[in-house]
Coordinates of C-alpha atoms and ligand atoms in Angstrom, one line a residue:
M1 CA 108.2 94.8 128.8
E2 CA 106.1 93.9 126.7
T3 CA 103.0 93.0 127.6
K4 CA 100.6 90.3 126.2
K5 CA 98.3 93.0 125.0
D6 CA 101.4 94.4 122.8
F7 CA 102.4 91.3 121.9
F8 CA 98.8 91.0 120.7
L9 CA 98.8 94.2 118.8
E10 CA 102.2 93.4 117.2
C11 CA 100.3 90.6 115.9
Y12 CA 96.6 92.4 114.7
Q13 CA 99.0 94.1 112.0
L14 CA 100.0 91.1 111.0
G15 CA 96.3 91.6 109.3
I16 CA 95.0 88.1 111.2
I17 CA 91.4 89.5 112.0
K18 CA 89.3 91.3 109.7
F19 CA 86.1 93.0 110.3
G20 CA 82.9 93.6 108.5
R21 CA 80.7 90.9 106.6
F22 CA 81.8 87.6 106.1
T23 CA 79.7 84.3 105.0
L24 CA 81.6 81.8 107.1
K25 CA 81.6 78.2 105.9
S26 CA 78.5 77.2 107.4
G27 CA 76.2 79.8 106.0
I28 CA 76.0 82.5 108.9
E29 CA 77.1 85.6 108.7
S30 CA 79.8 86.8 110.8
P31 CA 81.3 90.3 111.8
F32 CA 85.1 89.2 112.3
Y33 CA 87.5 87.0 110.1
V34 CA 90.1 85.3 111.7
D35 CA 93.4 83.5 110.2
L36 CA 96.4 82.8 111.8
R37 CA 98.5 81.9 109.1
P38 CA 100.4 85.5 108.5
L39 CA 102.2 85.1 111.9
A40 CA 104.2 81.6 110.8
S41 CA 105.7 84.0 107.9
D42 CA 107.1 86.7 110.6
P43 CA 109.4 84.4 112.6
K44 CA 110.3 87.4 115.4
I45 CA 106.2 87.3 116.0
L46 CA 106.5 83.6 115.8
K47 CA 109.0 82.7 117.4
K48 CA 107.3 85.3 120.3
L49 CA 103.8 83.2 119.8
A50 CA 105.8 79.7 121.2
N51 CA 107.5 81.3 124.0
Y52 CA 103.9 82.9 124.8
M53 CA 101.8 79.7 124.4
L54 CA 105.0 78.0 125.9
D55 CA 104.5 79.7 129.0
M56 CA 101.0 79.0 130.0
L57 CA 101.9 75.2 130.1
P58 CA 103.6 72.3 132.7
L59 CA 106.0 70.9 129.9
D60 CA 107.1 67.9 132.1
N61 CA 103.6 66.8 131.5
F62 CA 104.3 66.0 127.5
D63 CA 106.6 63.9 125.8
L64 CA 105.8 64.9 122.1
I65 CA 103.7 68.1 120.1
C66 CA 102.0 67.6 117.2
G67 CA 100.2 70.7 115.6
V68 CA 96.2 70.4 113.7
P69 CA 96.9 70.7 110.1
Y70 CA 98.1 73.2 108.5
A71 CA 97.7 76.6 110.6
A72 CA 99.2 75.1 113.9
L73 CA 102.4 73.7 112.2
P74 CA 104.9 76.2 112.2
M75 CA 103.3 77.3 115.2
A76 CA 104.4 73.6 117.4
T77 CA 107.3 73.4 115.0
A78 CA 108.3 76.3 116.1
M79 CA 107.3 75.6 120.0
S80 CA 109.3 72.6 119.8
L81 CA 112.5 74.7 118.9
E82 CA 112.2 76.3 122.1
S83 CA 111.2 74.0 124.2
Y84 CA 112.8 71.0 122.8
L85 CA 110.3 69.2 122.9
P86 CA 109.6 66.6 120.2
L87 CA 107.5 67.1 117.2
I88 CA 105.8 64.7 115.6
I89 CA 103.4 65.4 112.3
K90 CA 100.2 64.7 111.5
R91 CA 99.1 64.7 108.2
K92 CA 95.6 65.5 107.0
E93 CA 95.3 62.2 104.7
A94 CA 96.5 59.0 104.7
K95 CA 99.6 58.3 102.2
Q96 CA 97.6 56.7 99.1
Y97 CA 101.1 54.4 99.5
G98 CA 103.9 52.7 101.4
T99 CA 103.2 53.6 104.9
K100 CA 99.9 54.9 105.4
K101 CA 101.0 56.6 108.2
L102 CA 99.0 58.8 109.0
L103 CA 101.5 60.4 112.0
E104 CA 105.1 60.9 110.9
G105 CA 108.0 60.8 113.3
I106 CA 109.3 58.9 116.4
Y107 CA 107.3 58.3 118.5
T108 CA 106.0 55.2 121.1
Q109 CA 102.8 54.1 122.3
G110 CA 101.7 55.6 126.0
Q111 CA 104.0 58.9 125.2
N112 CA 101.6 61.5 126.5
C113 CA 101.1 64.5 123.6
L114 CA 100.7 67.9 123.5
L115 CA 98.1 69.9 120.9
V116 CA 98.6 73.1 118.8
E117 CA 96.0 74.6 117.6
D118 CA 95.9 77.8 115.6
V119 CA 92.3 79.1 115.9
I120 CA 89.0 77.0 118.2
T121 CA 85.5 77.6 116.9
S122 CA 83.2 74.9 117.3
G123 CA 86.1 72.2 118.2
A124 CA 85.5 69.8 115.0
S125 CA 88.4 69.7 114.1
L126 CA 90.5 68.8 117.6
L127 CA 87.9 66.4 117.9
E128 CA 88.7 64.9 114.7
T129 CA 92.4 65.2 114.9
I130 CA 92.7 63.7 118.7
P131 CA 91.3 60.1 118.0
E132 CA 93.4 59.7 114.9
I133 CA 96.7 60.0 116.7
E134 CA 95.0 58.2 119.9
N135 CA 95.0 55.4 117.9
E136 CA 98.1 55.6 117.0
G137 CA 98.4 54.8 121.3
I138 CA 99.5 58.1 121.9
T139 CA 97.7 60.1 125.0
V140 CA 96.5 63.6 125.0
S141 CA 95.6 65.6 127.6
D142 CA 96.4 69.4 126.3
I143 CA 95.5 71.8 123.8
V144 CA 97.3 74.7 123.1
V145 CA 95.6 77.7 121.0
V146 CA 96.1 80.8 120.8
L147 CA 92.7 82.2 119.6
D148 CA 88.8 81.3 121.1
R149 CA 86.6 82.6 119.2
Q150 CA 84.8 80.9 122.4
Q151 CA 81.6 79.3 120.2
G152 CA 81.6 76.2 122.2
G153 CA 84.9 74.1 121.3
K154 CA 86.4 74.9 124.2
E155 CA 83.6 73.3 126.6
I156 CA 82.9 70.5 124.3
L157 CA 86.7 69.4 124.7
E158 CA 87.0 70.2 128.8
N159 CA 84.2 68.4 129.0
K160 CA 85.1 65.4 127.2
G161 CA 88.3 65.5 130.0
F162 CA 90.8 67.9 127.8
R163 CA 93.0 70.6 129.0
V164 CA 92.5 73.7 126.7
H165 CA 94.7 76.0 127.4
T166 CA 94.1 79.6 125.4
L167 CA 96.4 82.9 124.9
F168 CA 93.7 84.6 123.7
T169 CA 90.0 85.2 123.9
I170 CA 87.8 87.1 120.9
S171 CA 86.5 89.1 123.4
E172 CA 89.5 90.4 125.3
V173 CA 91.0 91.0 121.7
C174 CA 88.3 93.1 120.9
S175 CA 88.8 95.0 123.7
I176 CA 91.8 95.7 122.7
L177 CA 91.3 96.8 119.3
K178 CA 88.1 99.0 121.2
E179 CA 90.0 100.3 123.4
E180 CA 93.0 101.6 120.5
G181 CA 89.8 103.0 118.7
H182 CA 90.4 99.9 115.7
L183 CA 86.9 98.7 116.5
S184 CA 83.6 101.4 117.3
D185 CA 80.5 100.3 119.8
D186 CA 78.1 99.1 116.6
E187 CA 81.4 96.3 115.9
V188 CA 81.9 95.5 119.5
E189 CA 77.8 95.4 119.8
R190 CA 77.7 93.1 116.9
I191 CA 80.9 90.7 118.0
N192 CA 79.2 90.1 121.4
D193 CA 75.5 89.9 119.7
F194 CA 77.0 87.0 117.4
L195 CA 79.5 85.7 120.5
A196 CA 75.8 85.5 122.4
G197 CA 75.0 83.0 119.8
N198 CA 72.4 85.5 117.7
V199 CA 72.0 85.8 114.4
V200 CA 73.6 89.5 114.2
K201 CA 71.8 92.0 112.5
F202 CA 74.1 94.4 110.7
K203 CA 73.0 97.5 109.8
E204 CA 69.8 97.7 107.4
E205 CA 70.0 101.7 107.3
K206 CA 70.6 102.8 104.0
R207 CA 73.1 105.5 103.0
I208 CA 72.6 107.8 100.3
S209 CA 73.9 108.0 97.3
Y210 CA 75.9 109.5 94.8
E211 CA 73.1 110.5 92.9
Q212 CA 71.2 112.5 96.4
K213 CA 74.8 113.8 97.0
L214 CA 74.6 115.8 94.4
D215 CA 71.9 117.4 95.2
L216 CA 72.9 118.4 98.3
C217 CA 76.2 119.4 97.9
D218 CA 76.3 122.6 96.2
H219 CA 79.9 123.0 96.0
S220 CA 81.2 123.2 91.8
V221 CA 84.2 120.5 93.4
A222 CA 82.3 118.2 95.1
Q223 CA 79.8 117.9 92.0
K224 CA 82.3 117.5 89.9
L225 CA 83.5 115.2 91.8
L226 CA 80.6 112.9 91.9
E227 CA 80.4 113.0 88.6
I228 CA 83.8 111.8 87.6
A229 CA 82.4 108.8 90.2
I230 CA 79.3 108.0 89.3
E231 CA 80.9 108.0 85.3
K232 CA 84.1 106.2 86.2
K233 CA 82.0 104.1 89.0
S234 CA 85.1 105.3 91.0
N235 CA 85.6 106.5 94.8
L236 CA 89.5 105.8 94.9
I237 CA 91.8 108.0 95.5
V238 CA 95.1 107.3 95.3
S239 CA 97.8 109.1 97.5
A240 CA 100.7 109.4 95.5
D241 CA 103.5 109.5 98.3
V242 CA 106.4 109.5 95.9
T243 CA 109.4 111.8 95.8
T244 CA 110.4 112.1 92.0
T245 CA 108.5 113.9 89.0
Q246 CA 109.0 110.4 87.0
E247 CA 107.4 108.4 90.4
L248 CA 105.1 110.6 90.2
L249 CA 103.8 110.8 86.4
A250 CA 104.3 107.2 85.8
L251 CA 101.9 106.9 89.1
A252 CA 99.9 109.3 87.4
E253 CA 99.8 107.7 84.4
K254 CA 98.9 103.9 85.6
V255 CA 96.4 104.3 88.0
G256 CA 94.9 107.8 85.8
P257 CA 92.0 105.2 84.1
H258 CA 90.5 104.0 87.2
I259 CA 90.3 106.9 90.4
V260 CA 88.4 109.9 90.9
A261 CA 91.2 112.0 92.1
L262 CA 95.1 112.0 92.6
K263 CA 96.6 113.5 96.4
T264 CA 99.6 114.9 96.3
H265 CA 102.2 116.3 99.1
I266 CA 104.0 118.1 96.2
D267 CA 106.4 119.4 99.1
I268 CA 108.1 115.8 99.1
L269 CA 109.2 116.0 95.3
I270 CA 112.8 115.7 95.2
D271 CA 112.9 117.7 91.9
F272 CA 110.5 119.7 92.0
N273 CA 109.4 121.9 88.9
S274 CA 106.1 123.8 87.7
D275 CA 106.9 123.0 83.6
Q276 CA 108.1 119.4 84.4
T277 CA 105.8 118.3 87.0
I278 CA 103.0 120.4 87.2
L279 CA 101.6 120.3 83.6
P280 CA 102.3 116.5 81.9
L281 CA 100.4 115.8 85.8
K282 CA 97.3 118.4 84.5
D283 CA 97.6 117.1 81.0
L284 CA 97.0 113.2 82.8
A285 CA 94.1 114.6 84.9
T286 CA 92.9 115.8 81.7
K287 CA 93.4 112.8 79.6
Y288 CA 92.2 110.2 82.6
N289 CA 89.3 112.5 84.0
F290 CA 90.5 112.8 87.8
L291 CA 90.9 115.8 89.9
L292 CA 94.1 117.1 92.2
M293 CA 94.1 116.9 95.8
E294 CA 96.7 118.8 97.3
D295 CA 97.3 117.1 100.9
R296 CA 98.9 120.2 102.4
K297 CA 97.1 119.9 105.8
F298 CA 97.6 124.0 106.0
A299 CA 97.3 124.2 109.5
D300 CA 98.4 128.5 110.0
I301 CA 96.9 131.7 110.6
G302 CA 94.9 132.8 107.3
N303 CA 97.3 134.7 106.3
T304 CA 100.6 132.5 106.5
Q305 CA 98.2 129.8 105.0
E306 CA 97.5 132.8 101.9
L307 CA 101.3 132.9 101.5
Q308 CA 101.6 128.8 101.3
F309 CA 99.0 128.5 99.1
A310 CA 99.4 130.7 96.2
Y311 CA 103.2 131.8 96.7
G312 CA 106.0 129.9 97.3
M313 CA 107.7 127.6 94.7
Y314 CA 104.7 125.3 94.4
K315 CA 101.7 127.8 93.6
I316 CA 99.5 125.6 94.6
S317 CA 96.4 127.9 93.5
N318 CA 97.8 127.8 90.2
W319 CA 97.2 123.6 90.3
A320 CA 94.7 122.2 92.6
D321 CA 91.5 121.0 92.9
L322 CA 91.2 120.6 96.1
V323 CA 92.9 120.9 99.1
T324 CA 93.0 119.5 102.5
A325 CA 93.7 121.8 105.6
Q326 CA 93.3 121.6 109.6
V327 CA 90.9 124.0 111.0
I328 CA 93.1 124.5 113.9
A329 CA 93.1 127.8 113.6
G330 CA 89.5 128.7 113.1
Y331 CA 87.1 129.6 110.6
D332 CA 88.6 132.9 109.2
S333 CA 91.6 130.8 108.8
L334 CA 89.6 128.8 105.7
D335 CA 88.8 132.2 103.9
C336 CA 91.5 132.2 102.0
F337 CA 90.8 128.9 99.6
R338 CA 88.9 131.0 97.4
N339 CA 88.9 128.8 93.5
V340 CA 89.6 125.6 95.1
G341 CA 87.2 123.3 97.4
V342 CA 89.1 122.1 100.7
V343 CA 88.7 118.8 102.6
A344 CA 89.0 119.4 106.0
I345 CA 90.5 117.4 108.0
L346 CA 88.4 116.4 111.2
G347 CA 90.0 113.0 112.5
M348 CA 93.2 111.4 111.7
S349 CA 94.1 107.7 111.5
S350 CA 97.1 107.9 112.7
K351 CA 97.2 105.6 116.2
G352 CA 97.2 108.5 119.3
T353 CA 95.9 111.2 117.5
L354 CA 94.5 113.9 119.6
T355 CA 91.6 114.3 117.0
D356 CA 88.9 113.0 120.0
S357 CA 85.1 113.7 119.5
S358 CA 85.1 117.0 120.9
Y359 CA 87.7 118.1 119.1
R360 CA 85.7 116.6 115.3
E361 CA 82.6 117.8 117.0
E362 CA 83.6 121.2 116.4
A363 CA 86.2 121.1 113.9
T364 CA 83.0 119.6 112.1
K365 CA 80.9 122.6 112.7
I366 CA 83.5 124.8 111.2
A367 CA 83.1 122.6 108.4
L368 CA 79.5 122.2 107.8
S369 CA 79.5 126.3 107.8
H370 CA 82.2 127.4 106.2
P371 CA 81.5 128.0 102.1
N372 CA 84.6 127.3 101.1
V373 CA 84.7 123.6 103.0
F374 CA 83.0 120.7 101.1
G375 CA 84.5 117.5 102.5
G376 CA 86.5 116.1 105.7
V377 CA 88.8 113.2 105.9
A378 CA 87.7 111.6 109.0
Q379 CA 87.2 107.9 110.3
N380 CA 84.3 108.1 111.8
K381 CA 80.5 109.1 110.3
I382 CA 80.0 112.8 109.4
P383 CA 76.4 114.5 108.0
N384 CA 75.9 113.8 104.9
E385 CA 76.3 117.6 103.5
L386 CA 79.9 116.9 103.6
L387 CA 81.4 114.5 101.4
L388 CA 84.0 112.0 103.5
F389 CA 87.3 110.7 102.7
T390 CA 88.7 107.9 104.3
P391 CA 92.7 107.3 103.9
G392 CA 94.0 104.7 106.2
I393 CA 92.9 102.1 103.6
N394 CA 94.8 98.8 102.8
L395 CA 93.7 95.2 101.5
A396 CA 96.7 93.4 103.4
D397 CA 98.1 95.1 106.3
S398 CA 96.3 96.3 109.5
G399 CA 98.8 99.0 109.9
D400 CA 102.5 100.4 108.8
G401 CA 104.6 100.4 112.5
K402 CA 104.9 103.9 112.1
G403 CA 101.2 104.6 113.7
Q404 CA 99.3 103.9 110.6
Q405 CA 95.9 102.4 111.1
Y406 CA 94.7 100.0 108.0
N407 CA 90.7 99.6 107.3
T408 CA 89.4 97.6 104.7
P409 CA 87.5 99.6 102.4
E410 CA 83.8 97.0 103.1
H411 CA 84.8 98.5 106.7
A412 CA 85.2 102.2 105.8
F413 CA 81.3 102.1 103.8
A414 CA 79.8 100.1 106.2
Q415 CA 80.7 101.2 109.6
L416 CA 81.0 104.9 108.9
E417 CA 79.3 105.4 105.0
T418 CA 82.5 107.2 104.0
D419 CA 82.1 108.8 100.2
F420 CA 86.1 108.7 98.9
I421 CA 88.7 106.1 99.7
I422 CA 92.4 106.9 99.4
V423 CA 94.5 104.2 99.3
G424 CA 98.7 105.4 99.2
R425 CA 101.1 102.4 99.7
G426 CA 98.4 100.0 98.8
I427 CA 98.8 100.8 95.4
Y428 CA 102.1 103.0 94.5
K429 CA 103.9 100.2 96.4
S430 CA 102.6 96.9 95.6
N431 CA 104.3 95.6 92.1
D432 CA 101.8 96.1 89.7
P433 CA 100.0 99.8 91.0
E434 CA 97.6 99.4 87.9
K435 CA 96.1 95.9 88.7
S436 CA 96.0 97.5 92.5
A437 CA 94.4 100.8 91.7
L438 CA 91.8 98.4 89.9
T439 CA 92.0 95.5 92.1
Y440 CA 90.8 98.9 95.4
R441 CA 88.7 100.0 92.7
I442 CA 86.5 97.1 92.8
A443 CA 86.4 96.7 96.0
G444 CA 85.6 100.3 96.6
W445 CA 83.1 100.7 94.4
K446 CA 80.9 96.9 95.6
A447 CA 81.3 98.4 99.1
Y448 CA 79.9 101.5 98.5
E449 CA 77.1 99.4 96.3
Q450 CA 76.9 96.7 99.2
S451 CA 76.0 99.8 102.0
L452 CA 73.4 101.8 99.4
Ligands
S5P501 O1 94.3 110.7 109.0 C1 94.6 110.7 108.0 C2 95.1 112.0 106.8 C3 95.8 112.3 105.6 S1 94.7 112.7 104.6 N1 95.3 109.9 107.9 C4 96.3 109.7 106.4 O2 96.8 108.5 106.1 N2 96.7 110.6 105.8 C5 97.3 110.8 104.1 O3 96.4 109.5 103.6 C6 99.0 110.3 104.5 O4 99.3 112.0 104.2 C7 99.4 109.2 103.3 O5 99.4 110.2 102.5 C8 97.8 108.7 102.8 C9 97.8 107.4 103.6 O6 98.6 106.4 102.9 P1 99.4 105.2 103.3 O7 100.4 104.9 102.4 O8 99.2 105.0 104.1 O9 98.2 104.4 102.5

């Protein structure tokens, strides 16, 4: 059976909470941002949400149900459909014509109305809405809320005699997200600080710039990548996970001006042909000045990797500027990658990955000491001597339903001090990949500059 925690994680996938640095309407800086409106766009989730909310209540107490405009309107509607409680609609502003009514629907004086709210912060919007309903002769005794931001609103309303039922609190949600690896200790601490009413201290330590990294990283491919980043003002790598040569080349043409590297999974192409795939791809790489990164994630003994790297139909060693490799087979297994740069897989972005901290520590030691390795793929900070590549970046989603877990460029730069963001579906699945690439490039560069 689905638990409330599972349900929350399902909701989280819709991108309802973002972590980073947000300036609220009041001017205060918050370490998180909540917007529950996406819940209404997933009918299954909305229906489940309605039932979770109704389950918390003694329904016999109510004659009517009403949502605080606008975000709670679909929630109240769904709850009405699930419970047969009649819905009334509260306007934000009275009509300028006709009845000038603030409440629409069928109701009579003396009825008790259940109020629905998406998020409760200070309680201000509820304190504004309740008298407007009560002015129509309707009573309000209970308020049901999806998420309590724990900033005093619930207590204010309870002190005025209302019963406030909340499905989730922000602390509960944070501990779920921490458990699932979506939040670091630092972030949780900052959120707790914020909830305790303190002005949050966002870390002011400076990361080192691409120019400083140029002095620190001596691998020629690392230097080339950094030079391109500085020249193009971009830290974006597009993951071209498409399955035909035509799509690959079309995508490279569109995103080429905005990227430092194009990441391929060359073995997913159904029509790979060295002359027709690689030659034009290399031309585009020269035309737009980006590198080719083959995300092969080698994971075998040195001898086999050497064959996989240089032989077979893909002949990766002939065209890739950099490759990804697991370090599972140990230091010597990486010796075969001559003439390319290796980005070691230190930690993965997927749910339940086995790359725990002790694995990452050992893998990082190998990455630091092997001359072929100049970077790492990880979801945590790595030493400055290595360039950090962070996949699992998406501005719109927080997951893909297949285990992928997404973060924003802001998170990757502010929390992980990443060097390069890797974006796949956020770009190649969008209606306008060129425009999306530009959006991610700007977001990535801004996040980099802000982290300096
Ligand atoms: O931990 C990882 C490592 C990699 S290289 N998680 C990842 O998602 N990747 C790759 O990045 C993955 O193979 C895919 O090509 C890309 C992410 O694609 P997206 O569509 O989820 O952005």
